[in-house]
GROMACS .gro file of C-alpha atoms in nm:
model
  381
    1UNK     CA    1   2.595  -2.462  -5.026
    2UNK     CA    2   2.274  -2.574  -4.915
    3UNK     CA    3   2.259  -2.766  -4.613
    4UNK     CA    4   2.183  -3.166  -4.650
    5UNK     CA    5   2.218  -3.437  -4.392
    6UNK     CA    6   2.258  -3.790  -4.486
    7UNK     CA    7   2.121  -4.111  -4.253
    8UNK     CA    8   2.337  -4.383  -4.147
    9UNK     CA    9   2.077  -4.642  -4.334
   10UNK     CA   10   1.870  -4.651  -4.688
   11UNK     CA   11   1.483  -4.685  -4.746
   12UNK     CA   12   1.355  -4.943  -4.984
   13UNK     CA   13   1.307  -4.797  -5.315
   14UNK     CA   14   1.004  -4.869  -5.522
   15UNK     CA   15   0.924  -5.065  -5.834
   16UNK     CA   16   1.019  -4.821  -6.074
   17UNK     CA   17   1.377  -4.694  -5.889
   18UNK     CA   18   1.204  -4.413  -5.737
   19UNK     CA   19   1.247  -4.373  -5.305
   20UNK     CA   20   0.923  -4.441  -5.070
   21UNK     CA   21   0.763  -4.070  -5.020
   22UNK     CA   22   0.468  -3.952  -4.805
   23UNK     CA   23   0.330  -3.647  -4.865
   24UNK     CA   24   0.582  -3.536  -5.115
   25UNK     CA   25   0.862  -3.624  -4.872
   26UNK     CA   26   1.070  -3.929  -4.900
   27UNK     CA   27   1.078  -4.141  -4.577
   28UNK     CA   28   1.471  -4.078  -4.514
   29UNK     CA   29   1.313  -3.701  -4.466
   30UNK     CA   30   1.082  -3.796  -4.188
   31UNK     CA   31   1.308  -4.007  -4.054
   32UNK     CA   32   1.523  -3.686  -4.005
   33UNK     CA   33   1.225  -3.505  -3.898
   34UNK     CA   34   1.106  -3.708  -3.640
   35UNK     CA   35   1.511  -3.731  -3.493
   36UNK     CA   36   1.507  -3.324  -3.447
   37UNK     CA   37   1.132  -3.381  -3.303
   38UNK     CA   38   1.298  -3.636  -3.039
   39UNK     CA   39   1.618  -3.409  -3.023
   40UNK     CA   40   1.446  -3.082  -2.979
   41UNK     CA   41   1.196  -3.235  -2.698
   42UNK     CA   42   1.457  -3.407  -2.513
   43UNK     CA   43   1.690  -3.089  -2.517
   44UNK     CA   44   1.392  -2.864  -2.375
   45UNK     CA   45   1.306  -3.152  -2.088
   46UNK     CA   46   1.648  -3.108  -2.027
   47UNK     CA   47   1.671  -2.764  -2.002
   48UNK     CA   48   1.398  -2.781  -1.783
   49UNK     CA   49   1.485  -2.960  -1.551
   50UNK     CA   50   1.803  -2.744  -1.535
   51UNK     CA   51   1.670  -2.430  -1.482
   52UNK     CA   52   1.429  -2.574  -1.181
   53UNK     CA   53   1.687  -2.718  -0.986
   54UNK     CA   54   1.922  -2.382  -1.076
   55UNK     CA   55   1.612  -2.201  -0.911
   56UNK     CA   56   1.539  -2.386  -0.645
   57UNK     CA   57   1.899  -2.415  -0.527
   58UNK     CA   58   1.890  -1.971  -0.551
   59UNK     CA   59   1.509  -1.996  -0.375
   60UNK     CA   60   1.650  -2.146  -0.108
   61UNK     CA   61   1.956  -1.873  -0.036
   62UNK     CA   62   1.753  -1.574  -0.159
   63UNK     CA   63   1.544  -1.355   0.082
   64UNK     CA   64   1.318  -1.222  -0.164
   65UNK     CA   65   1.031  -1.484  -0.319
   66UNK     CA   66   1.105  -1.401  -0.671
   67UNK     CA   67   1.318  -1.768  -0.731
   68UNK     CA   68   1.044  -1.907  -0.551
   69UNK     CA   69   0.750  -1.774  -0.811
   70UNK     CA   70   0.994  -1.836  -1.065
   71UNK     CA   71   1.042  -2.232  -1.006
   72UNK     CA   72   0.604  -2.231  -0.928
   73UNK     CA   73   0.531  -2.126  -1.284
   74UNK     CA   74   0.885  -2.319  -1.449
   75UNK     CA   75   0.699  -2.660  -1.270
   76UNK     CA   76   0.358  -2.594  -1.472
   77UNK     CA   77   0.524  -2.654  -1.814
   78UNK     CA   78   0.353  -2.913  -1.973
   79UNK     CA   79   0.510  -3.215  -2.189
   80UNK     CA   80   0.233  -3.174  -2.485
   81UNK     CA   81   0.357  -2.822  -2.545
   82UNK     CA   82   0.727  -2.910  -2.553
   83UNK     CA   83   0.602  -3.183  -2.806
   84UNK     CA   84   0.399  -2.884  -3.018
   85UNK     CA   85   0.725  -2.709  -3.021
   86UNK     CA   86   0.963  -2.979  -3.125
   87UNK     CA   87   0.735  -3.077  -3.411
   88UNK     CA   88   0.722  -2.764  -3.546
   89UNK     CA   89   1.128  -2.764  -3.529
   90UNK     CA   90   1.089  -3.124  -3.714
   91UNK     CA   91   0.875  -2.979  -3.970
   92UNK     CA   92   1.136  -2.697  -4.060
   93UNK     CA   93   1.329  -3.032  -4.219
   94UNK     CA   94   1.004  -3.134  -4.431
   95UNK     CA   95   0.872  -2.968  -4.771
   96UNK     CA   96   0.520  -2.902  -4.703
   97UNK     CA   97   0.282  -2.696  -4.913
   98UNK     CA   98   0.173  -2.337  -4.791
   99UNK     CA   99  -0.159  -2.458  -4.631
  100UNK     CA  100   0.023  -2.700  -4.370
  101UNK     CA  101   0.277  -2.503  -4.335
  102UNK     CA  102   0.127  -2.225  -4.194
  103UNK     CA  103  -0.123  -2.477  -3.983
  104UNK     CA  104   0.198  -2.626  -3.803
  105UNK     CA  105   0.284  -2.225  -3.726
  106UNK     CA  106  -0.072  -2.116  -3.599
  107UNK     CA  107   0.002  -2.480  -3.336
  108UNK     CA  108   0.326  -2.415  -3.247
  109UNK     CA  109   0.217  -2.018  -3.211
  110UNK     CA  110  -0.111  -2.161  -2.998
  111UNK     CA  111   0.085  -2.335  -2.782
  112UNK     CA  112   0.372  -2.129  -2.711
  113UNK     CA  113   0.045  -1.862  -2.580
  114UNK     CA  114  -0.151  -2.144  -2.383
  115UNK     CA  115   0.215  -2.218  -2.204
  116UNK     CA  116   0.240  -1.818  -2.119
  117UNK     CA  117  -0.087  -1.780  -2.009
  118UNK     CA  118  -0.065  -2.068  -1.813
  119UNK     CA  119   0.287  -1.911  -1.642
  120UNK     CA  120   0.084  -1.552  -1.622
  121UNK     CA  121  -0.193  -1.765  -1.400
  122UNK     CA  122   0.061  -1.986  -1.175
  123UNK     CA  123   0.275  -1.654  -1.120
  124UNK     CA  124  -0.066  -1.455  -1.040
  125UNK     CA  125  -0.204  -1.720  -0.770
  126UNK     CA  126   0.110  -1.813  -0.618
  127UNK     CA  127   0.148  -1.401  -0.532
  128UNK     CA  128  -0.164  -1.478  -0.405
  129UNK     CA  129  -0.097  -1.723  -0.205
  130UNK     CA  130   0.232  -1.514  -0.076
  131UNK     CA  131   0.010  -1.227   0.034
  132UNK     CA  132  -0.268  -1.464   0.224
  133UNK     CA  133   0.040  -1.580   0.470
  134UNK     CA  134  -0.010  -1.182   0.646
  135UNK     CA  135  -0.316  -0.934   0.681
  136UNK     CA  136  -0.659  -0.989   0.807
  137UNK     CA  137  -0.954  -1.151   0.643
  138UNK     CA  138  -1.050  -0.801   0.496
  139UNK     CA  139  -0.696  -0.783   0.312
  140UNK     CA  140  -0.705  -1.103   0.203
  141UNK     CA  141  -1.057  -1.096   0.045
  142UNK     CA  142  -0.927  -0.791  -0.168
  143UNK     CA  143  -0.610  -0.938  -0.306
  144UNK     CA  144  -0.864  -1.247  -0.396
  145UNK     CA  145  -1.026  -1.004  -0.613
  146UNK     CA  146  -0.755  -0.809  -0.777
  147UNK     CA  147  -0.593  -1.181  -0.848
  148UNK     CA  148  -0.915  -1.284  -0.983
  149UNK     CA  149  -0.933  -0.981  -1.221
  150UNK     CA  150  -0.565  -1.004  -1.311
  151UNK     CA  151  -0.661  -1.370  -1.429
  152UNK     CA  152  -0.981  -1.237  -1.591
  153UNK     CA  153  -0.824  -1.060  -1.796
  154UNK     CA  154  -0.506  -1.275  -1.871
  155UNK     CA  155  -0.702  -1.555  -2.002
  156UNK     CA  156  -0.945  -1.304  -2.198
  157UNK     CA  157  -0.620  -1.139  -2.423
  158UNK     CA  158  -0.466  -1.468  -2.441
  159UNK     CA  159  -0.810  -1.637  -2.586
  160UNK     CA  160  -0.857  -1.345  -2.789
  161UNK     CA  161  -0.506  -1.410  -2.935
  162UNK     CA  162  -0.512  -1.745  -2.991
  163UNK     CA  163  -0.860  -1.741  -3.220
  164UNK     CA  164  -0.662  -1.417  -3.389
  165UNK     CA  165  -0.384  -1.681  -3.465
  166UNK     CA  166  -0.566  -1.938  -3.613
  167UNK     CA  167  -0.747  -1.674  -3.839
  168UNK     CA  168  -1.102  -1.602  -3.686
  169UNK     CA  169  -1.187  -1.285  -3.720
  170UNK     CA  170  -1.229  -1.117  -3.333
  171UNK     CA  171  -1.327  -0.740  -3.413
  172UNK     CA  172  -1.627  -0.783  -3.433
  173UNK     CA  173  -1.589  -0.975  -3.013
  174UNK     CA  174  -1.357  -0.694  -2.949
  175UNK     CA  175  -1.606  -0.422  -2.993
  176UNK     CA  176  -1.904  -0.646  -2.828
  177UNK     CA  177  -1.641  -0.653  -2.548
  178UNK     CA  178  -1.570  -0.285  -2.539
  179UNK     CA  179  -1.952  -0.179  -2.587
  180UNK     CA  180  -2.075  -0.416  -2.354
  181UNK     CA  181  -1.777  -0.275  -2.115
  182UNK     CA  182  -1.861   0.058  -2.143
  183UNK     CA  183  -2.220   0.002  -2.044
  184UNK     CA  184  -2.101  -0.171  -1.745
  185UNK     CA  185  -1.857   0.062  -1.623
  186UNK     CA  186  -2.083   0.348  -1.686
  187UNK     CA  187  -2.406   0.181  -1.489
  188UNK     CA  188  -2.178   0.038  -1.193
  189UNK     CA  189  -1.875   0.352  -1.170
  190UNK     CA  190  -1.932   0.432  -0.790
  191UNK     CA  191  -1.890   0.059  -0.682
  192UNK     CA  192  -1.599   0.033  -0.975
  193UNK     CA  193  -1.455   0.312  -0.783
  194UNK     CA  194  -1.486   0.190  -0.449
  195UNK     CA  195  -1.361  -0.132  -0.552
  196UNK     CA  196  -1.071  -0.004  -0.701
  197UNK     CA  197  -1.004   0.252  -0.393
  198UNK     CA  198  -1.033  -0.093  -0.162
  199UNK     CA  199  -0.765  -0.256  -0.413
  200UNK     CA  200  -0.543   0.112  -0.354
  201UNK     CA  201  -0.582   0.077  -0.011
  202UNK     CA  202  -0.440  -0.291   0.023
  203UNK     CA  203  -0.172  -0.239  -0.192
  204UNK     CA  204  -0.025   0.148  -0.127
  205UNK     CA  205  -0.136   0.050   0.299
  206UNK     CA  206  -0.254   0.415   0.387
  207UNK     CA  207  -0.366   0.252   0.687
  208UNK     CA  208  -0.461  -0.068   0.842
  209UNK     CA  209  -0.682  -0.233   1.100
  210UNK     CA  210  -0.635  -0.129   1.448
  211UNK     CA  211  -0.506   0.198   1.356
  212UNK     CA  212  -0.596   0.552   1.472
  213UNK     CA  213  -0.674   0.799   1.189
  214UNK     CA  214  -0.829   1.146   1.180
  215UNK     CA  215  -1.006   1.206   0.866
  216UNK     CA  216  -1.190   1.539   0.820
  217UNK     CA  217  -1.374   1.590   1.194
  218UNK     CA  218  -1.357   1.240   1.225
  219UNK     CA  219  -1.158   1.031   1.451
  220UNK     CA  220  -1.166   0.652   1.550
  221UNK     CA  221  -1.002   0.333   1.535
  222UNK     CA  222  -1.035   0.137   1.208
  223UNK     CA  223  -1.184  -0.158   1.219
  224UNK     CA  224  -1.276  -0.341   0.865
  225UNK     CA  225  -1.158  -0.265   0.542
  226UNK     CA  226  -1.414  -0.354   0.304
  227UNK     CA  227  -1.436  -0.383  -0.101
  228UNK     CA  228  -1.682  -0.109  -0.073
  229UNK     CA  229  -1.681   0.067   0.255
  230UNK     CA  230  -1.422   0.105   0.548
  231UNK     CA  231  -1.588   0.156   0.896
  232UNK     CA  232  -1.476   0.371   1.202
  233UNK     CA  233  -1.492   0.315   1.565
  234UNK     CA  234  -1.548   0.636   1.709
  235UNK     CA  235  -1.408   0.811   2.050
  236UNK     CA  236  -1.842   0.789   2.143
  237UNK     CA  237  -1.849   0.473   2.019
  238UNK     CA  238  -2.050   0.501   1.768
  239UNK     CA  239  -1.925   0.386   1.418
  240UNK     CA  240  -1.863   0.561   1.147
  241UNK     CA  241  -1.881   0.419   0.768
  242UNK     CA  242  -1.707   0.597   0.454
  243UNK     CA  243  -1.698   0.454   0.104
  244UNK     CA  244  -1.331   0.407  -0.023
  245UNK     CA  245  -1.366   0.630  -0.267
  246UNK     CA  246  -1.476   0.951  -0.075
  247UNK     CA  247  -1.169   0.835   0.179
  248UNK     CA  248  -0.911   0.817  -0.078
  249UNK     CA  249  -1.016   1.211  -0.145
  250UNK     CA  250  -0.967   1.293   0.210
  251UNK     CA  251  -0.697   1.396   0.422
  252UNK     CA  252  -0.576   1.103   0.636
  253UNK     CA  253  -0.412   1.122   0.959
  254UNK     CA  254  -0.280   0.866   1.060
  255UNK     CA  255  -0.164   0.848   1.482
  256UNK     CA  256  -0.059   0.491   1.479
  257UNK     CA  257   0.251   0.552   1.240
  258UNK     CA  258   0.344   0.847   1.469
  259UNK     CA  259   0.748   0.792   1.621
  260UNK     CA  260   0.732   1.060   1.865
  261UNK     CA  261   0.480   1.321   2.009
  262UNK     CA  262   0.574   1.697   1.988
  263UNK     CA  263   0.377   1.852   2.270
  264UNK     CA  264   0.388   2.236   2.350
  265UNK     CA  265   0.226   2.440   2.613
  266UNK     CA  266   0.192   2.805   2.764
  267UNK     CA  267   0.283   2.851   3.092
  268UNK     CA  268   0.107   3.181   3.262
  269UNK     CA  269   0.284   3.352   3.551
  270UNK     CA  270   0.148   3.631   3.761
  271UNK     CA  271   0.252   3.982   3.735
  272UNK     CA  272   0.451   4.119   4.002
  273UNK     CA  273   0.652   3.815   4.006
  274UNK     CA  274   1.038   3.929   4.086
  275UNK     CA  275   1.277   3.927   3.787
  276UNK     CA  276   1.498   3.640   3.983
  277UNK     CA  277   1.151   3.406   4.003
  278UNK     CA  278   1.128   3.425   3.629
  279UNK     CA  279   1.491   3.352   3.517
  280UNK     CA  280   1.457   3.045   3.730
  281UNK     CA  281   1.095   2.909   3.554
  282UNK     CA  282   1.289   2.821   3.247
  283UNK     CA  283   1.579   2.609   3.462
  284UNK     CA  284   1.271   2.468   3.683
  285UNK     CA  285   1.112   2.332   3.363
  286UNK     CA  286   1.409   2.218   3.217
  287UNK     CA  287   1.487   2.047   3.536
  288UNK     CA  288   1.142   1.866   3.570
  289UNK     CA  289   1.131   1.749   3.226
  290UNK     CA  290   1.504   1.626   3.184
  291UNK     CA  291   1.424   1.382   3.455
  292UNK     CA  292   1.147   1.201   3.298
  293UNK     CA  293   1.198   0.885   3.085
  294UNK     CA  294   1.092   0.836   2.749
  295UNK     CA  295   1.125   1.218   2.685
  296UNK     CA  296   1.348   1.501   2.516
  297UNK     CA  297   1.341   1.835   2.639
  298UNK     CA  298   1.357   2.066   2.327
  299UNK     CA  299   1.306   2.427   2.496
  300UNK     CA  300   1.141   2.671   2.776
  301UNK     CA  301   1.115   3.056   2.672
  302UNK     CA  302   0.966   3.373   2.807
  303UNK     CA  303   0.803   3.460   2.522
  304UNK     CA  304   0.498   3.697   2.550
  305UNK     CA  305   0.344   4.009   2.802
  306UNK     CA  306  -0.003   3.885   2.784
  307UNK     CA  307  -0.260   4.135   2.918
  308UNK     CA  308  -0.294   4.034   3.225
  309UNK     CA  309   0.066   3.726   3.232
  310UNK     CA  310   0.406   3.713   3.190
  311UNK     CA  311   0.392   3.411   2.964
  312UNK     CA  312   0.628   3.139   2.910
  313UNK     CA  313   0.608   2.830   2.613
  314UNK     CA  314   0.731   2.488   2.713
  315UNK     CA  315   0.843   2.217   2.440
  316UNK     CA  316   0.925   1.873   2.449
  317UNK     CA  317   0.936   1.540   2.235
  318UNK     CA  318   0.716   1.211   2.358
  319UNK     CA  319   0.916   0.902   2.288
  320UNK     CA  320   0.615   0.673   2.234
  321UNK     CA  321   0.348   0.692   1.983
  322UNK     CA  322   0.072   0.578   2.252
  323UNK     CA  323  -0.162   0.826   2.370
  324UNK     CA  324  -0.192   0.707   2.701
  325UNK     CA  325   0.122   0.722   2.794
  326UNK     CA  326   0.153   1.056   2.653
  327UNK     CA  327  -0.115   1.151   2.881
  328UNK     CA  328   0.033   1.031   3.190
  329UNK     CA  329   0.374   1.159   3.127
  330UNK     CA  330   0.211   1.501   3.079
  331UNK     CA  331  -0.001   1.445   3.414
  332UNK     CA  332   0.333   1.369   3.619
  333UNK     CA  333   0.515   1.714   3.479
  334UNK     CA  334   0.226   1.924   3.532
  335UNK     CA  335   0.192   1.782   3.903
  336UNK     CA  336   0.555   1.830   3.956
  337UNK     CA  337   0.576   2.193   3.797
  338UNK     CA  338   0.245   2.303   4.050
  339UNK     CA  339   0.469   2.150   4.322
  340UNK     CA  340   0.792   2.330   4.275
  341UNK     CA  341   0.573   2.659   4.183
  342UNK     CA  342   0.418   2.617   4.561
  343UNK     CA  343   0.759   2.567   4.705
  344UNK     CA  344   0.937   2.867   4.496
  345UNK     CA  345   0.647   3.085   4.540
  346UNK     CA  346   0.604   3.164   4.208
  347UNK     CA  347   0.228   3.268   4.130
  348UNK     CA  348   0.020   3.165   3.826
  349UNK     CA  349  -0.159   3.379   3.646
  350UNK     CA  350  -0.590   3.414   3.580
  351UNK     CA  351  -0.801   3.644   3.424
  352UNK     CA  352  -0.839   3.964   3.570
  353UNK     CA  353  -0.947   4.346   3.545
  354UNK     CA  354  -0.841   4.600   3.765
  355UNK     CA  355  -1.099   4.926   3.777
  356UNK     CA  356  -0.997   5.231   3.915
  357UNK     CA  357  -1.256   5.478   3.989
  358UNK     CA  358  -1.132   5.850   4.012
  359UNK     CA  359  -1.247   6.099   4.277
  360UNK     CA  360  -1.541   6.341   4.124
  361UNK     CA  361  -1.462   6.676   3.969
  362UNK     CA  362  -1.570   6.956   4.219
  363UNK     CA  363  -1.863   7.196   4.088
  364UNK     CA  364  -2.004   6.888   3.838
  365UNK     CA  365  -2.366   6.777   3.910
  366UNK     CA  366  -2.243   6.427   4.058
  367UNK     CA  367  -2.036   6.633   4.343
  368UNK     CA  368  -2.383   6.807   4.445
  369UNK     CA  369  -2.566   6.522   4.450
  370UNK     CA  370  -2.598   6.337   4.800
  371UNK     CA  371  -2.485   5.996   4.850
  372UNK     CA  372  -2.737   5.776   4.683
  373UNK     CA  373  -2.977   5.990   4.528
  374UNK     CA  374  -3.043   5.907   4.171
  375UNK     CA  375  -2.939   6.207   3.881
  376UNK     CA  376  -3.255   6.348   3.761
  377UNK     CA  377  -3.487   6.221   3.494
  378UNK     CA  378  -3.698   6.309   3.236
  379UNK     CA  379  -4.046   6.482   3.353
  380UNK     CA  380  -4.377   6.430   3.221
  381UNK     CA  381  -4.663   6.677   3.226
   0.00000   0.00000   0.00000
């Protein structure tokens, strides 16, 4: 059966018996429809306010900020598009023609886009507005840009949309848009692509300000992070600028995200040192190093007959990621490994050739020769 609901009171009829009417609806019908408008509005400022407080009361437990963006972009909900809404639930309850039908739709459908959009920007600066709390001015001034394209292009769909919705025809924008587009990214692609490599950099955090990174031959201290450039201090310091897009294609390393420091060296030992000096080099080292803080002795080995040492290779693990102190640690066990070397008499090893030069062959010309005389040369006549 068809659904009909009845009010509690009667409209006057006119003259002829016939109910009141407006718009080929009797008044008892917009009587109904303006009670579901009322309804329908007061249910979704109801719900509203529901879901905020529900939000707020998680924001406040939660450690992530998601409640928090959630109750920023729930507050910007505007009364006049709850009313658009509930009158186009009233008008469900009303017989109107084609033409206003589908004119109610197209508000209720512009509306419902306006409110997204509007939830799309709130969400987009209040991220924003998360991110500005840490970084330096460099960081900041990138996610200002990336938010302001995100915007850009929020609002651009959403327009385009809505004028699609209430029947303009936007193809022909769309292709203005996408010509005009191309010619732009075409005459502008090496700043595009530095811009975008600036927005890679602040959001995948290769590196940061203040850090030590190795890129190429290059080594320095970063020190700003531009839209378009990021600039080196060097170890001459001089300063050195890339563009964000040649840096993305390099190799980065980067020292200031380093734990621990893995540091190996050769130690050269004379020959003719006995076989009991050797076998107690590796217990020296191990000795020497074990002692010293901040550091993990991994190994000592005799591990090679050089040409002219008996060479052993050292390992061990810096506990620090400053260079500094790396430096000094490495000071103190070289220092201490000379000192015990003195004391055990162990000898280190340098360069050297040994000649031998063998008696002369009796009966050849150099054994008739006298001491110093010169072998004969070539005559000329």
């Amino acid at each position: 059966m068809p659904f009909s609901f009845h009010l509690p009171f009667h409209f006057p009829l006119r003259a002829d018996g016939r109910a009141l009417s407006f718009l080929n609806n009797s008044l008892e019908a917009w009587a109904l429809a303006l009670a579901v408008t009322v309804l329908a509005a007061a249910a979704m400022l109801f719900l509203r306010r529901y879901v905020l407080r529900h939000v707020a009361a998680n924001a406040r437990k939660a450690e992530t900020h998601i409640d928090d963006f959630i109750a920023a972009m729930l507050s910007r909900t505007y009364f006049v598009f709850i009313a658009a809404f509930a009158m186009y639930f009233g008008s469900t309850f009303l017989d109107l023609n084609t033409k206003r039908d589908l004119f109610v739709a197209r508000v209720a459908v512009g509306a419902l886009l306006l409110q997204l959009a509007i939830w799309g920007d709130v969400g987009l600066r209040a991220w924003r507005d998360r991110l500005r709390l840490g970084g330096d001015g460099e960081r900041r001034a990138s996610r200002s840009v990336l938010t302001f394209m995100l915007r850009l292009a929020l609002w651009t769909i959403v327009t385009l949309m809505v004028l699609d919705n209430f029947g303009i025809n936007i193809t022909t924008l769309v292709a203005s848009l996408g010509v005009g587009g191309i010619a732009v990214a075409l005459a502008t692609q090496n700043i595009l692509g530095d811009l975008f490599a600036s927005l890679s950099i602040m959001l995948d955090k290769p590196f940061e300000i203040g850090d030590f990174i190795i890129v190429g031959d290059v080594l320095g201290s970063v020190e700003h992070i531009g839209l378009k450039t990021t600039r080196l201090r060097g170890l001459g310091g001089e300063q050195v600028v890339f563009s964000n897009g040649d840096l993305l294609k390099s190799r980065i390393h980067n020292h200031k995200r380093m734990e621990t420091r893995r540091n190996a060296f050769v130690l050269r030992v004379a020959y003719g040192t006995s076989e009991e000096q050797l076998c107690r080099v590796p217990r020296i080292i191990r000795e020497i190093i074990g002692t010293k803080p901040n550091i993990d002795f991994e190994r000592a080995h005799f591990f090679r007959w050089s040409e002219w040492s008996l060479d052993f290779e050292i390992v061990y693990h810096f506990r620090s990621p400053d260079y500094i102190l790396h430096m000094d640690a490495q000071q103190d066990i070289f220092l201490d490994i000379y000192r015990r070397f003195q004391q055990e008499g162990i000898q280190f090893a340098h360069p050297m050739s040994i000649v031998r030069l063998g008696e002369p062959v009796p009966g050849s010309a150099a054994a008739g020769r006298p001491a110093g005389a010169m072998p004969p040369g070539p005559s000329f006549h």
